[in-house]
Each structure stands twice: as structure tokens, then as C-alpha cells.
Amino acid sequence: MLQLYSLRPWISTRNSESDLCSSSKRKSRLHSNRRVPISTFNLDNFAVKRRGNWKTSSGIIWRKLDPSMKIKISSKVKCNLSPMDSKNCSQDCGAKLLMASLCSHLVVKLIQLNSMNAVMELVQKSFYHTVRTIGASNLPFACMSNSLGKPTPLQLDVSLPSFQDIRWSFARLVYLFNIQLERNVATFFIVLLVACFSFVIIGGFLFFKLRGSSQSLEDCFWEAWACLCSSSTHLKQRTRIERVIGFVLAIWGILFYSRLLSTMTEQFRNNMYRLREGAQMQVLETDHIIICGVNSRLSFVLKQLNKYHEFAVRLGTATARRQRILLLSDLPRKQMDKVADNIAKDLNHIDILTKSCSLSLTKSFERAAANKARAIIILPTKEDRYEVDSDAFLSVLALQPLPLMASVPTIVEVSSSNTCELLKSISGLKVEPVENVASKLFVQCSRQKGLIKIYKHLLNYRKNVFNLCNFPHLAGLSYKELRRGFQEAVVCGLYRNGRVYFHPNDAEILEEADKVLFIGPVHGTKKPQLSYPHVFEENDDSINNVETIKQNSEFLNGALGATRERLKNIVKRPKRSDSKAPDWCVGPTERVLVLGWRPDVVEMIEEYDNYLGPGSVLEILSDVPLDARLKAFKLAGHGKLKNIRVSHRVGNPMEYNTLEETIINIQKSSKKEVDIPFSIAVVSDKEWKVGDPSRADKNSAYSLLLAENICGKLGVKAQNLVAEVVDSKLGKQITRIRPSLTYIAAEEVMSLVTAQVAENVELNDVWKDILNAEGDEIYVKDISLYMKQGENASFYELSERANLRREIAIGYVKNNKKFINPIPKLEPLSLELNDSLIVISELEGEQPVVM
């Protein structure tokens, strides 16, 4: 049975006195309430789930009931009334019925509410589970709500940092500021300005706070600025606090201006340093020449460019009074300026600008205005041949991205012909590779005395040089008429379709696009004219008329008929062969002693093999170990030698006993063959070039003089005593003291060739043919091959005889003096049989002239 208890105030009207009762009286009234049995409840399947307690507003506590509970309430209600309560019976019955109805209604409501809460709880759990599943796979912070995906707590220390940490943080801030200050000095200037304006603002607000409405905020700011700018302004302040503020602002103003002045000075110094280095400076030049790299040959290149511009100014073809030369290198600019100043002391026709930068970056050439340059020359800066070619290739690749580079000739010095082909294959550039054949040139000049002087003559703009000129008005003439017509120049061949032909057929017809290769002075805008023995008046244009030329040619043919009959008996040379000697005559057998060693001596050995005959011996004396020499031979990868035998000796060529023993051994090995010529050639040893560049020249000169002294004491006749030098001045001093000695500045000749190609890129093919053993070369031959004893021939007649031997006579040597392009050419020369004729020929062999 469920008993319900009811309080009195629920069923009776409360008196006004009850509102004033104390808590003790309320308790007594509560315990005095009467228990009334209302009804009996029959509960089936009653189950109470203790899930919690509900507390009603009336203070009654009820247990939670399960929604499945079934309640049967009996309608029988027993009321036992005492006689004392008879008068209130009707009231008590009504109250009891009301109470029972209220309780029944409340129980039903609780059951409905519990059912709805259970359904809502189920929906909430399902929704929560769905959201959590989706968020765990998609949301970036799903692990915050996913218990399975929650990361391990970081266990951060939220305690205050220690003094060491604060000190390190401050030092780190200063460190970052110093890094930024090192990159840009203007950073400190910005910090000073920010600090300055901060002090002005703070001081202005303090003045405004102290003075109140007596002064505007703008005037307070201005007075704070005045205290900072002028230190005497703080003396005008009236109160103590204002004087302190003014004093602080004045002190900061002094510090600010001192630091500002030092910062501006440092920024100016930094800008000047960048200008001196030139790395960030943009060059605003046109028609300038860019030279990349600094080496021992730079001075010769600059001198050659200076001579060329001097003649260009005289001839009126120069675009400026002085030619601008921009020197690029990865060396420090101070070092570059020092080198340039030493070289440019006597160069009055060029201005040298220097710029320190990387030669493998496109930005460097862009800042150098490479696409507006007249020419670009890339010089080697390394000794190793592979590094030379790789550096040159990288520099050319850096030029490729620049626009309009197809019209700027790029002259590159390389060490092999394979690299030349590789550089020419780069599209978008006008590359003219110049192969460094200094070692081969040394061999040529060491075998022909005076040949080095002829090369220098042909590379000196003040004298006769190679020229290429187009004569469109002479198109239709034969090469024979053209060759005989120029009296002020020596015609050497034709330049057609990018190739040089030194020996064209006399019947070859000159085309309009052809260029004539001739030796003569720099012509400039004035081209050489055709002239014949007829006498013409000045400014007579008929001299270049085709009909007049043919008439004069017929006259010359008749006048020289007797000479042609005599020249018919001359033995003509065969076609070009693989050897430099003719087919019926082998090369001369010689013994050569080479003092010194460097890797390109291998090329010298091959060049000797091209000129010398079978049985020749070449012995090398140097400090370099044999393993290093054999390694150089393997790296070169050249074929087997045909005519010479090479032997090696290890020793110091500057030591008297070692050199004497070597010369004696060579003489003993060839006692029976007394007539074999003997030559000594001194090359710059690899060890001599380390350090001071002049050291190699000094050691070469000393070794040569020592060898001459030993040969004189031993009675050994040396046909040629030559030494390789870099400084021509030292070589001239040696030859002045010892006329029998010869110096060869092969590096200087190569530098002059490079500079000449920079002015006229078409001459690259000319010099390539002349300096290589495979093409035509310059020889000094005995005059007896072209004339008889007592004959007084003119240079014109000697040229015709040389032409029958497929040779080009360009001058002669008389009394040890050379004459290139002699004028006039029809006058007798009165040559002796001990004189020589200078010719351009394919072969070296001597051919007797049969009269």
C-alpha cells in the first residue's frame, strides 16, 4: 500500500498568524499533521529504477518510475471520521479526493516525461556518434573530440622563464637585428627614426598632461620635438617635471643625431664599396668590348686593341675618341684595378672599366650590357685544359638567354678543336672559338729563325696585316687578273662561303659576294685600287674599268713572256699530302733537347713529328716525375709517333752538371752521324709558373744561357737555341746580348691573334689555317729555289715563280732584315743567294728550280 502524506497548508486556509510563526512552530505544526489513508494501489509488474531523484517545488521527493510500470488504482476509499471531526468531514473528503487526483495526474505526467527523456537521450547519442565519426575523418581538429585519435598531451611547462632564458631571448633579438643591419645599413636608420618619433609622441603627451588646457596637444608635440632637436630648449621649461622631461629629450636628441650621422656615413661608405666592386652596378655602354678573365696574356690583348683603335681614329672609322673596355673577372676589384692600372699606363686610346662578378651567371652579363657590346672576348684563367674548356662553355651558356646576342661576336679561347665544334653548335650566339695553338706555334718558330718576327709583323696594325675586303665592281675578273692587278698589296686568296682558299685556280672567276684576302696596311674606308704599269692620271676612274684591266693584263702577259717560258722548267709541287714534306723527300732528321715540362709538351712532340723525318730523336729533361709525364700522354689520347723517338730524363735543367751530362750523352749516341743537326728548346716548366709569373721567364733565360755556355765548352754546334718567354722585353735583352739566341713569345702571338679576330671575326679562319700544321703556313725559304746566281729579279717575278709552285710570296729577307709587301713590286731587288723568300705554303720540303 502506498501511503500519501499531505501537509496542512495544502488543504486548509492559512491564518494570518501562521505567517508570523517561527521555524520551530512550523516544525511542530508539521509533526501535528494527521495521517489519512486515502486509497490502496494494486501495482502489477512494479519496478523502480533508481536513476535519480526528482525534487518538486512543494518539497515532496518522488522516486523515478519506469515507463513500463502498470498502475491500478482502486476506487475504494475508506474514510474513518471521528466525532470531533464530523463538522469538517465534507471538507476533508474533498481535500482527499483532490489530493488523490493530483497525485494520480502527477504520476502519469512523470511517466510521460520519463519516456520523452529516454527518446531524446537516444536521439542525442545517435547524433553525437554520427557527428564524431564524420569529424574524425574530415575535420582537421578531429582528434580533439576523438578519444581514439587524441594525441599525447604536450605537457607544456607554463611556469615563468628563468633569467638565463630571458637573457638568451634578448641576445637572440640583438643577433637577428645585427644580421639585418649587416645586410642593409639602412635598417638602423629606420630604427632611429621610429625611436625618435616615439620619444616625441611620449614627451608631447606628458607635456599635455602636466599643462592641462593651457596648451594644445599640437603645441606640446612641437615643444617635445624642439627639445629633441635643440638641446637648449629644455632650459626654458618652468616646472621641475617639465625640466626632467626636456632633459631626457635633449639627451636622446644628441644621441639620435650622432647615431644618425654615423649611420648615413656608413651607408654612403657601403654604397661606394658596392660601386667599387661593380657587382650590382648596371653598365650603360654601347659599342664597348667585354673581356672576361685575367691572365698573363691580357696585356697583349689590350695593347693590340689600343693599336687598332688608334688606326681607326686616324682613318675615321672609329665611333668614339677612346674605346671602352669592360674587364670582367671573379677576382676582387682592387686586384683587377691594380692589374689594369699597370697595363694601361701607355695606352692612350682605350678606357678600361673593371667589374667583379661571376662569369657563369647570366645576370653578370646582363648588367655588363653584353647584348649591346661590340665584341666579347673570353680568356682562359686556368692551367688545366679541361677546366679551360668547361669554364668557357659555362660562360657561353650564360650568354645564351640574353636577347639580341646573335649579332655580337663572342671570341673564346679553347684548348681543343672538339670544343670549338661544341661551342659553335650553341644556337642563338655568334661564337668564334680560337684554338690555343701556342705550343704548336713554338715548334714552328723554333725550327725557323725569324719566323716569330714575321708573325708579329702580320699582327701589328702599324704595319702590313691580313685584310678581307669585298670588291663587287670587280666581279667577273679572273683570279689571275686580280692577283696581278694589286700593286699596293699581296693577294693571298679568296674568302667564299665562310671558307678561305689560299690557292685558287688562276681561271677562277670573282663573284660579287666574294672577299679578297690580301696583305697590306689597314685600309679603313679606302680600299686598294687595281693598277698596272701604264701611267694614269690622278682620279682617273678608268683604272678600275674591266676593259682597261683586261688590256693591261694582256700587256703584262706579253711583257713577261720570256719569264713565263723560263718558269716552265720549274718542278711544280704535287697536291697536298699528309706530311709537311713532299712525297719524294722525307723530312730532315734532327736531334732536339727540350728543357722543361708541362702537359702541353705532348702537343709539341706531335708537332715535331709532323715536321721531322724518320730517325729523329727528342729528349726531355725536367724535374717532373715520369709517372706524371706518362699520365699526360694517356690523357692526350693521341696516336703513335711516326718519325721521332722520345726519351725522358729526370733532373733539374738549371743544374750545370745535370745539363752537361745530358748533352754529352746525346752526342755520344750519335757519334757516327756527325751531320745530324742539334737544337735546344727551353719551355716554361710547370713548377716555374707557380707564384710570380716573371719567375718562369727568368728560369727559361738562365737555362738557355747555361746550355749555350756548355755547348761552347764542349764544342757542340747547336743549330737553334730558343727559349719560351712571356715578356718580350726580357727576350729582346737576351738577343741583344747573345744574337745567336732566339726568344719565342708564343703566348703573345696567340693574344694578338685573339684581339685581331675580335675586330674582324672572319680572320679567325685565316689564322686557324696558318697556325695549324694541317693547313698553309708561313715559311722562310732559300732564295736559290726561285732564282739563279747573278739574276736580278723583281718581287713581281719572284711571286709568279712561287705561284707556279703553288706558293704565295709575301716578302723577302735581305741582310737579316724582313720586308713584307714590298712596294714597288716591279723594281729589281738585287738579292743574294744567302737571302730568303717569305712564302705561304702547304709543304716545307725544298724543291730545286730547274732552269
mmCIF file of N, CA and C in Angstrom, residues 594-658:
data_model
loop_
_atom_site.group_PDB
_atom_site.id
_atom_site.type_symbol
_atom_site.label_atom_id
_atom_site.label_comp_id
_atom_site.label_asym_id
_atom_site.label_seq_id
_atom_site.Cartn_x
_atom_site.Cartn_y
_atom_site.Cartn_z
ATOM 1 N N VAL A 594 114.727 19.146 -75.244
ATOM 2 C CA VAL A 594 113.698 20.019 -74.650
ATOM 3 C C VAL A 594 113.957 20.096 -73.156
ATOM 4 N N LEU A 595 114.146 21.308 -72.652
ATOM 5 C CA LEU A 595 114.369 21.551 -71.230
ATOM 6 C C LEU A 595 113.082 22.092 -70.614
ATOM 7 N N GLY A 596 112.523 21.317 -69.669
ATOM 8 C CA GLY A 596 111.274 21.720 -69.029
ATOM 9 C C GLY A 596 110.119 20.811 -69.450
ATOM 10 N N TRP A 597 109.050 20.863 -68.670
ATOM 11 C CA TRP A 597 107.879 20.020 -68.958
ATOM 12 C C TRP A 597 106.611 20.669 -68.432
ATOM 13 N N ARG A 598 105.581 20.559 -69.220
ATOM 14 C CA ARG A 598 104.220 20.862 -68.806
ATOM 15 C C ARG A 598 103.294 20.022 -69.678
ATOM 16 N N PRO A 599 102.029 19.860 -69.343
ATOM 17 C CA PRO A 599 101.166 18.923 -70.069
ATOM 18 C C PRO A 599 101.083 19.144 -71.574
ATOM 19 N N ASP A 600 101.136 20.408 -72.046
ATOM 20 C CA ASP A 600 101.002 20.623 -73.485
ATOM 21 C C ASP A 600 102.288 20.348 -74.261
ATOM 22 N N VAL A 601 103.334 19.855 -73.586
ATOM 23 C CA VAL A 601 104.532 19.407 -74.307
ATOM 24 C C VAL A 601 104.180 18.222 -75.207
ATOM 25 N N VAL A 602 103.122 17.492 -74.840
ATOM 26 C CA VAL A 602 102.668 16.385 -75.684
ATOM 27 C C VAL A 602 102.288 16.896 -77.073
ATOM 28 N N GLU A 603 101.626 18.046 -77.139
ATOM 29 C CA GLU A 603 101.279 18.627 -78.435
ATOM 30 C C GLU A 603 102.522 19.075 -79.193
ATOM 31 N N MET A 604 103.520 19.562 -78.473
ATOM 32 C CA MET A 604 104.782 19.933 -79.125
ATOM 33 C C MET A 604 105.443 18.712 -79.753
ATOM 34 N N ILE A 605 105.401 17.585 -79.046
ATOM 35 C CA ILE A 605 106.015 16.368 -79.578
ATOM 36 C C ILE A 605 105.326 15.954 -80.872
ATOM 37 N N GLU A 606 104.018 16.030 -80.904
ATOM 38 C CA GLU A 606 103.297 15.674 -82.133
ATOM 39 C C GLU A 606 103.604 16.647 -83.261
ATOM 40 N N GLU A 607 103.798 17.901 -82.929
ATOM 41 C CA GLU A 607 104.140 18.880 -83.961
ATOM 42 C C GLU A 607 105.544 18.618 -84.505
ATOM 43 N N TYR A 608 106.459 18.247 -83.652
ATOM 44 C CA TYR A 608 107.785 17.858 -84.135
ATOM 45 C C TYR A 608 107.692 16.634 -85.043
ATOM 46 N N ASP A 609 106.820 15.717 -84.719
ATOM 47 C CA ASP A 609 106.659 14.520 -85.537
ATOM 48 C C ASP A 609 106.121 14.861 -86.924
ATOM 49 N N ASN A 610 105.371 15.954 -87.047
ATOM 50 C CA ASN A 610 104.851 16.373 -88.349
ATOM 51 C C ASN A 610 105.940 16.962 -89.242
ATOM 52 N N TYR A 611 106.961 17.553 -88.643
ATOM 53 C CA TYR A 611 107.972 18.257 -89.424
ATOM 54 C C TYR A 611 109.253 17.448 -89.613
ATOM 55 N N LEU A 612 109.636 16.645 -88.637
ATOM 56 C CA LEU A 612 110.907 15.925 -88.719
ATOM 57 C C LEU A 612 110.749 14.597 -89.448
ATOM 58 N N GLY A 613 111.866 14.090 -89.924
ATOM 59 C CA GLY A 613 111.870 12.840 -90.657
ATOM 60 C C GLY A 613 112.183 11.650 -89.769
ATOM 61 N N PRO A 614 112.166 10.465 -90.342
ATOM 62 C CA PRO A 614 112.466 9.246 -89.561
ATOM 63 C C PRO A 614 113.879 9.292 -88.999
ATOM 64 N N GLY A 615 114.041 8.708 -87.818
ATOM 65 C CA GLY A 615 115.341 8.684 -87.165
ATOM 66 C C GLY A 615 115.598 9.861 -86.260
ATOM 67 N N SER A 616 114.662 10.786 -86.176
ATOM 68 C CA SER A 616 114.855 11.951 -85.300
ATOM 69 C C SER A 616 114.679 11.548 -83.841
ATOM 70 N N VAL A 617 115.399 12.244 -82.965
ATOM 71 C CA VAL A 617 115.383 11.952 -81.531
ATOM 72 C C VAL A 617 115.007 13.212 -80.782
ATOM 73 N N LEU A 618 114.089 13.054 -79.830
ATOM 74 C CA LEU A 618 113.683 14.167 -78.973
ATOM 75 C C LEU A 618 113.832 13.718 -77.526
ATOM 76 N N GLU A 619 114.692 14.416 -76.773
ATOM 77 C CA GLU A 619 114.949 14.069 -75.374
ATOM 78 C C GLU A 619 114.455 15.200 -74.480
ATOM 79 N N ILE A 620 113.782 14.826 -73.370
ATOM 80 C CA ILE A 620 113.158 15.789 -72.460
ATOM 81 C C ILE A 620 113.842 15.685 -71.101
ATOM 82 N N LEU A 621 114.301 16.840 -70.572
ATOM 83 C CA LEU A 621 114.943 16.920 -69.260
ATOM 84 C C LEU A 621 114.108 17.833 -68.375
ATOM 85 N N SER A 622 113.623 17.287 -67.250
ATOM 86 C CA SER A 622 112.782 18.066 -66.334
ATOM 87 C C SER A 622 112.754 17.407 -64.973
ATOM 88 N N ASP A 623 112.323 18.188 -63.954
ATOM 89 C CA ASP A 623 112.151 17.665 -62.601
ATOM 90 C C ASP A 623 110.870 16.853 -62.451
ATOM 91 N N VAL A 624 109.955 16.981 -63.384
ATOM 92 C CA VAL A 624 108.656 16.311 -63.278
ATOM 93 C C VAL A 624 108.862 14.803 -63.353
ATOM 94 N N PRO A 625 108.260 14.023 -62.438
ATOM 95 C CA PRO A 625 108.444 12.564 -62.467
ATOM 96 C C PRO A 625 107.904 11.946 -63.751
ATOM 97 N N LEU A 626 108.413 10.742 -64.044
ATOM 98 C CA LEU A 626 107.998 10.053 -65.269
ATOM 99 C C LEU A 626 106.526 9.663 -65.232
ATOM 100 N N ASP A 627 105.995 9.364 -64.051
ATOM 101 C CA ASP A 627 104.583 8.978 -63.955
ATOM 102 C C ASP A 627 103.674 10.110 -64.414
ATOM 103 N N ALA A 628 104.006 11.326 -64.022
ATOM 104 C CA ALA A 628 103.181 12.469 -64.437
ATOM 105 C C ALA A 628 103.261 12.690 -65.946
ATOM 106 N N ARG A 629 104.416 12.447 -66.537
ATOM 107 C CA ARG A 629 104.557 12.620 -67.989
ATOM 108 C C ARG A 629 103.755 11.552 -68.733
ATOM 109 N N LEU A 630 103.869 10.300 -68.278
ATOM 110 C CA LEU A 630 103.106 9.226 -68.928
ATOM 111 C C LEU A 630 101.610 9.452 -68.786
ATOM 112 N N LYS A 631 101.191 10.003 -67.645
ATOM 113 C CA LYS A 631 99.777 10.298 -67.449
ATOM 114 C C LYS A 631 99.299 11.348 -68.451
ATOM 115 N N ALA A 632 100.148 12.343 -68.714
ATOM 116 C CA ALA A 632 99.785 13.371 -69.697
ATOM 117 C C ALA A 632 99.653 12.776 -71.093
ATOM 118 N N PHE A 633 100.511 11.826 -71.429
ATOM 119 C CA PHE A 633 100.408 11.160 -72.729
ATOM 120 C C PHE A 633 99.102 10.379 -72.836
ATOM 121 N N LYS A 634 98.720 9.698 -71.770
ATOM 122 C CA LYS A 634 97.494 8.906 -71.810
ATOM 123 C C LYS A 634 96.260 9.803 -71.907
ATOM 124 N N LEU A 635 96.271 10.916 -71.166
ATOM 125 C CA LEU A 635 95.131 11.813 -71.209
ATOM 126 C C LEU A 635 94.976 12.474 -72.562
ATOM 127 N N ALA A 636 96.098 12.733 -73.227
ATOM 128 C CA ALA A 636 96.020 13.355 -74.554
ATOM 129 C C ALA A 636 95.375 12.420 -75.557
ATOM 130 N N GLY A 637 95.636 11.130 -75.441
ATOM 131 C CA GLY A 637 94.987 10.139 -76.298
ATOM 132 C C GLY A 637 95.345 10.238 -77.755
ATOM 133 N N HIS A 638 96.550 10.701 -78.071
ATOM 134 C CA HIS A 638 96.961 10.836 -79.466
ATOM 135 C C HIS A 638 97.556 9.524 -79.985
ATOM 136 N N GLY A 639 97.710 9.487 -81.292
ATOM 137 C CA GLY A 639 98.200 8.273 -81.929
ATOM 138 C C GLY A 639 99.691 8.077 -81.764
ATOM 139 N N LYS A 640 100.162 7.025 -82.392
ATOM 140 C CA LYS A 640 101.574 6.659 -82.291
ATOM 141 C C LYS A 640 102.419 7.574 -83.156
ATOM 142 N N LEU A 641 103.606 7.910 -82.664
ATOM 143 C CA LEU A 641 104.525 8.771 -83.404
ATOM 144 C C LEU A 641 105.118 8.004 -84.579
ATOM 145 N N LYS A 642 105.296 8.710 -85.705
ATOM 146 C CA LYS A 642 105.765 8.074 -86.932
ATOM 147 C C LYS A 642 107.247 8.273 -87.186
ATOM 148 N N ASN A 643 107.779 9.446 -86.845
ATOM 149 C CA ASN A 643 109.120 9.802 -87.295
ATOM 150 C C ASN A 643 110.130 9.998 -86.176
ATOM 151 N N ILE A 644 109.704 10.254 -84.979
ATOM 152 C CA ILE A 644 110.656 10.594 -83.919
ATOM 153 C C ILE A 644 110.574 9.579 -82.776
ATOM 154 N N ARG A 645 111.656 9.520 -82.025
ATOM 155 C CA ARG A 645 111.739 8.679 -80.834
ATOM 156 C C ARG A 645 111.945 9.593 -79.635
ATOM 157 N N VAL A 646 111.125 9.421 -78.596
ATOM 158 C CA VAL A 646 111.132 10.293 -77.424
ATOM 159 C C VAL A 646 111.785 9.548 -76.261
ATOM 160 N N SER A 647 112.707 10.200 -75.571
ATOM 161 C CA SER A 647 113.323 9.652 -74.365
ATOM 162 C C SER A 647 113.223 10.691 -73.251
ATOM 163 N N HIS A 648 113.139 10.221 -72.023
ATOM 164 C CA HIS A 648 112.932 11.100 -70.869
ATOM 165 C C HIS A 648 114.100 10.991 -69.901
ATOM 166 N N ARG A 649 114.432 12.126 -69.311
ATOM 167 C CA ARG A 649 115.425 12.195 -68.244
ATOM 168 C C ARG A 649 114.839 13.023 -67.100
ATOM 169 N N VAL A 650 115.100 12.599 -65.876
ATOM 170 C CA VAL A 650 114.638 13.321 -64.696
ATOM 171 C C VAL A 650 115.817 14.061 -64.092
ATOM 172 N N GLY A 651 115.708 15.379 -63.997
ATOM 173 C CA GLY A 651 116.776 16.205 -63.461
ATOM 174 C C GLY A 651 116.419 17.674 -63.585
ATOM 175 N N ASN A 652 117.181 18.491 -62.905
ATOM 176 C CA ASN A 652 116.963 19.929 -62.923
ATOM 177 C C ASN A 652 117.694 20.541 -64.112
ATOM 178 N N PRO A 653 116.960 21.149 -65.069
ATOM 179 C CA PRO A 653 117.636 21.726 -66.243
ATOM 180 C C PRO A 653 118.480 22.954 -65.914
ATOM 181 N N MET A 654 118.341 23.505 -64.712
ATOM 182 C CA MET A 654 119.161 24.658 -64.329
ATOM 183 C C MET A 654 120.419 24.237 -63.559
ATOM 184 N N GLU A 655 120.611 22.950 -63.383
ATOM 185 C CA GLU A 655 121.818 22.457 -62.718
ATOM 186 C C GLU A 655 122.883 22.152 -63.766
ATOM 187 N N TYR A 656 124.051 22.692 -63.597
ATOM 188 C CA TYR A 656 125.110 22.628 -64.611
ATOM 189 C C TYR A 656 125.505 21.182 -64.908
ATOM 190 N N ASN A 657 125.788 20.407 -63.904
ATOM 191 C CA ASN A 657 126.278 19.038 -64.119
ATOM 192 C C ASN A 657 125.231 18.171 -64.810
ATOM 193 N N THR A 658 123.982 18.308 -64.385
ATOM 194 C CA THR A 658 122.919 17.501 -64.994
ATOM 195 C C THR A 658 122.751 17.856 -66.463
#
